[in-house]
């Protein structure tokens, strides 16, 4: 039994969240887990018993690589327990984005705040954060992330 974790991330924060969930599944539930980038995950979908797609929210939009994976594999994902983990800078997931994610019919959508590390951002990203009066920092709640990971095995991640 294997769970495929597809981790899309431009700056690494969402990937680190996905890897933590994968580690929780391995340690606490004995689940076989394979973590892959969206570009390399296609070959793993068929053999996976469940799939977790982790994708960040940037500037009010879902990460294009993560969404592209969901779109390209919609038929294959329909027959498996699907979980979606989104991370972003805001305190909650935008309701419009939640509707988009719900269209993939996941068993669960988890949303967690990520990290905004100034050194990892480009000039335009820094400018947008400054204009929005945003703050840099690591806003990830590791306890909540781990608790969510533990709960997935009870909902089909095996």
mmCIF file of C-alpha atoms in Angstrom:
data_model
loop_
_atom_site.group_PDB
_atom_site.id
_atom_site.type_symbol
_atom_site.label_atom_id
_atom_site.label_comp_id
_atom_site.label_asym_id
_atom_site.label_seq_id
_atom_site.Cartn_x
_atom_site.Cartn_y
_atom_site.Cartn_z
ATOM 1 C CA UNK A 1 0.000 0.000 0.000
ATOM 2 C CA UNK A 2 1.463 3.314 -1.086
ATOM 3 C CA UNK A 3 0.424 6.932 -0.836
ATOM 4 C CA UNK A 4 1.802 9.243 -3.500
ATOM 5 C CA UNK A 5 2.566 12.733 -2.231
ATOM 6 C CA UNK A 6 2.857 15.219 -5.074
ATOM 7 C CA UNK A 7 4.650 18.289 -3.742
ATOM 8 C CA UNK A 8 4.572 21.444 -5.815
ATOM 9 C CA UNK A 9 6.558 24.353 -4.424
ATOM 10 C CA UNK A 10 8.362 27.347 -5.880
ATOM 11 C CA UNK A 11 10.317 28.324 -2.780
ATOM 12 C CA UNK A 12 10.305 25.113 -0.728
ATOM 13 C CA UNK A 13 7.816 25.884 2.054
ATOM 14 C CA UNK A 14 4.971 23.753 0.693
ATOM 15 C CA UNK A 15 7.385 20.944 -0.155
ATOM 16 C CA UNK A 16 8.590 20.936 3.469
ATOM 17 C CA UNK A 17 4.980 20.709 4.671
ATOM 18 C CA UNK A 18 4.301 17.806 2.287
ATOM 19 C CA UNK A 19 7.449 16.007 3.424
ATOM 20 C CA UNK A 20 6.432 16.417 7.069
ATOM 21 C CA UNK A 21 3.007 14.897 6.351
ATOM 22 C CA UNK A 22 4.710 12.044 4.479
ATOM 23 C CA UNK A 23 7.002 11.430 7.455
ATOM 24 C CA UNK A 24 4.031 11.399 9.839
ATOM 25 C CA UNK A 25 2.300 8.799 7.652
ATOM 26 C CA UNK A 26 5.451 6.655 7.535
ATOM 27 C CA UNK A 27 6.139 6.797 11.282
ATOM 28 C CA UNK A 28 2.685 6.733 12.788
ATOM 29 C CA UNK A 29 0.693 4.644 10.383
ATOM 30 C CA UNK A 30 3.301 2.493 8.657
ATOM 31 C CA UNK A 31 2.176 3.819 5.301
ATOM 32 C CA UNK A 32 4.481 3.472 2.300
ATOM 33 C CA UNK A 33 4.945 6.973 0.921
ATOM 34 C CA UNK A 34 6.539 8.273 -2.264
ATOM 35 C CA UNK A 35 7.139 12.055 -2.486
ATOM 36 C CA UNK A 36 7.488 13.442 -6.005
ATOM 37 C CA UNK A 37 7.468 16.753 -7.845
ATOM 38 C CA UNK A 38 4.487 17.186 -10.207
ATOM 39 C CA UNK A 39 6.740 16.723 -13.255
ATOM 40 C CA UNK A 40 7.864 13.256 -12.084
ATOM 41 C CA UNK A 41 4.705 12.032 -10.332
ATOM 42 C CA UNK A 42 2.810 10.779 -13.390
ATOM 43 C CA UNK A 43 4.526 7.387 -13.409
ATOM 44 C CA UNK A 44 3.563 6.807 -9.758
ATOM 45 C CA UNK A 45 -0.166 7.588 -9.989
ATOM 46 C CA UNK A 46 -1.274 4.224 -11.359
ATOM 47 C CA UNK A 47 0.316 2.169 -8.557
ATOM 48 C CA UNK A 48 -0.657 4.455 -5.694
ATOM 49 C CA UNK A 49 -3.505 3.521 -3.370
ATOM 50 C CA UNK A 50 -4.042 7.161 -2.375
ATOM 51 C CA UNK A 51 -2.744 10.526 -3.540
ATOM 52 C CA UNK A 52 -1.990 13.722 -1.637
ATOM 53 C CA UNK A 53 -1.371 16.801 -3.764
ATOM 54 C CA UNK A 54 0.318 19.703 -1.978
ATOM 55 C CA UNK A 55 0.289 23.016 -3.789
ATOM 56 C CA UNK A 56 0.931 26.584 -2.771
ATOM 57 C CA UNK A 57 -1.228 29.627 -3.328
ATOM 58 C CA UNK A 58 0.650 32.529 -4.887
ATOM 59 C CA UNK A 59 -0.902 35.963 -5.313
ATOM 60 C CA UNK A 60 -4.424 34.581 -5.042
ATOM 61 C CA UNK A 61 -3.913 31.722 -7.522
ATOM 62 C CA UNK A 62 -3.126 28.039 -7.215
ATOM 63 C CA UNK A 63 0.367 27.006 -8.225
ATOM 64 C CA UNK A 64 0.303 26.179 -11.940
ATOM 65 C CA UNK A 65 2.412 22.990 -11.709
ATOM 66 C CA UNK A 66 0.252 21.472 -8.977
ATOM 67 C CA UNK A 67 -2.958 22.415 -10.788
ATOM 68 C CA UNK A 68 -1.593 21.054 -14.055
ATOM 69 C CA UNK A 69 -0.956 17.706 -12.322
ATOM 70 C CA UNK A 70 -4.510 17.635 -10.956
ATOM 71 C CA UNK A 71 -5.966 18.466 -14.378
ATOM 72 C CA UNK A 72 -3.829 15.970 -16.304
ATOM 73 C CA UNK A 73 -4.622 13.131 -13.894
ATOM 74 C CA UNK A 74 -8.272 13.887 -13.131
ATOM 75 C CA UNK A 75 -9.509 10.500 -14.435
ATOM 76 C CA UNK A 76 -6.849 8.486 -12.560
ATOM 77 C CA UNK A 77 -7.445 10.398 -9.343
ATOM 78 C CA UNK A 78 -11.208 9.846 -9.437
ATOM 79 C CA UNK A 79 -10.851 6.206 -8.421
ATOM 80 C CA UNK A 80 -8.473 6.823 -5.504
ATOM 81 C CA UNK A 81 -8.671 8.577 -2.157
ATOM 82 C CA UNK A 82 -7.444 12.084 -2.995
ATOM 83 C CA UNK A 83 -6.315 14.626 -0.428
ATOM 84 C CA UNK A 84 -5.305 18.191 -1.238
ATOM 85 C CA UNK A 85 -3.051 20.328 0.913
ATOM 86 C CA UNK A 86 -2.850 24.011 0.043
ATOM 87 C CA UNK A 87 -0.541 26.506 1.698
ATOM 88 C CA UNK A 88 -0.349 30.245 1.456
ATOM 89 C CA UNK A 89 0.356 33.485 3.196
ATOM 90 C CA UNK A 90 -3.184 34.299 4.242
ATOM 91 C CA UNK A 91 -4.937 33.061 7.368
ATOM 92 C CA UNK A 92 -7.429 30.977 5.335
ATOM 93 C CA UNK A 93 -7.990 29.609 1.857
ATOM 94 C CA UNK A 94 -9.915 31.920 -0.451
ATOM 95 C CA UNK A 95 -13.440 30.493 -0.941
ATOM 96 C CA UNK A 96 -13.089 30.719 -4.750
ATOM 97 C CA UNK A 97 -9.914 28.637 -4.642
ATOM 98 C CA UNK A 98 -11.593 26.145 -2.303
ATOM 99 C CA UNK A 99 -14.348 25.697 -4.916
ATOM 100 C CA UNK A 100 -11.733 25.019 -7.586
ATOM 101 C CA UNK A 101 -10.062 22.401 -5.361
ATOM 102 C CA UNK A 102 -13.419 20.847 -4.477
ATOM 103 C CA UNK A 103 -14.039 20.261 -8.199
ATOM 104 C CA UNK A 104 -11.426 17.468 -8.021
ATOM 105 C CA UNK A 105 -13.583 15.698 -5.393
ATOM 106 C CA UNK A 106 -10.950 15.195 -2.699
ATOM 107 C CA UNK A 107 -11.793 13.428 0.531
ATOM 108 C CA UNK A 108 -10.196 16.332 2.389
ATOM 109 C CA UNK A 109 -8.728 19.771 1.721
ATOM 110 C CA UNK A 110 -6.240 21.003 4.286
ATOM 111 C CA UNK A 111 -5.021 24.582 4.333
ATOM 112 C CA UNK A 112 -1.966 25.731 6.237
ATOM 113 C CA UNK A 113 -0.033 28.943 6.243
ATOM 114 C CA UNK A 114 3.411 28.700 4.733
ATOM 115 C CA UNK A 115 6.639 30.621 5.076
ATOM 116 C CA UNK A 116 7.662 33.855 3.395
ATOM 117 C CA UNK A 117 11.431 33.972 3.515
ATOM 118 C CA UNK A 118 12.697 37.225 2.059
ATOM 119 C CA UNK A 119 15.960 35.734 0.788
ATOM 120 C CA UNK A 120 14.084 33.180 -1.341
ATOM 121 C CA UNK A 121 11.838 35.701 -3.089
ATOM 122 C CA UNK A 122 12.425 37.625 -6.292
ATOM 123 C CA UNK A 123 12.233 41.373 -6.689
ATOM 124 C CA UNK A 124 8.610 41.414 -7.924
ATOM 125 C CA UNK A 125 7.462 39.107 -5.143
ATOM 126 C CA UNK A 126 9.100 41.336 -2.540
ATOM 127 C CA UNK A 127 7.492 44.384 -4.125
ATOM 128 C CA UNK A 128 4.050 42.769 -4.038
ATOM 129 C CA UNK A 129 4.454 41.845 -0.383
ATOM 130 C CA UNK A 130 5.564 45.375 0.434
ATOM 131 C CA UNK A 131 2.583 46.862 -1.439
ATOM 132 C CA UNK A 132 0.178 44.512 0.341
ATOM 133 C CA UNK A 133 1.828 45.371 3.665
ATOM 134 C CA UNK A 134 2.596 41.701 4.137
ATOM 135 C CA UNK A 135 5.097 40.248 6.557
ATOM 136 C CA UNK A 136 7.958 37.844 6.164
ATOM 137 C CA UNK A 137 8.230 34.887 8.457
ATOM 138 C CA UNK A 138 7.549 31.223 8.965
ATOM 139 C CA UNK A 139 3.837 30.899 9.737
ATOM 140 C CA UNK A 140 3.652 27.102 9.551
ATOM 141 C CA UNK A 141 1.862 25.448 12.457
ATOM 142 C CA UNK A 142 3.767 22.167 12.617
ATOM 143 C CA UNK A 143 1.524 20.697 15.326
ATOM 144 C CA UNK A 144 -1.594 21.241 13.205
ATOM 145 C CA UNK A 145 0.175 19.917 10.111
ATOM 146 C CA UNK A 146 1.248 16.755 11.933
ATOM 147 C CA UNK A 147 -2.234 16.237 13.392
ATOM 148 C CA UNK A 148 -3.728 16.554 9.914
ATOM 149 C CA UNK A 149 -1.207 14.027 8.599
ATOM 150 C CA UNK A 150 -2.108 11.555 11.338
ATOM 151 C CA UNK A 151 -5.801 11.897 10.513
ATOM 152 C CA UNK A 152 -5.313 11.003 6.843
ATOM 153 C CA UNK A 153 -4.714 7.308 7.472
ATOM 154 C CA UNK A 154 -8.177 7.062 8.992
ATOM 155 C CA UNK A 155 -9.633 8.562 5.842
ATOM 156 C CA UNK A 156 -7.987 6.396 3.211
ATOM 157 C CA UNK A 157 -4.290 7.327 2.978
ATOM 158 C CA UNK A 158 -2.772 3.881 3.106
#
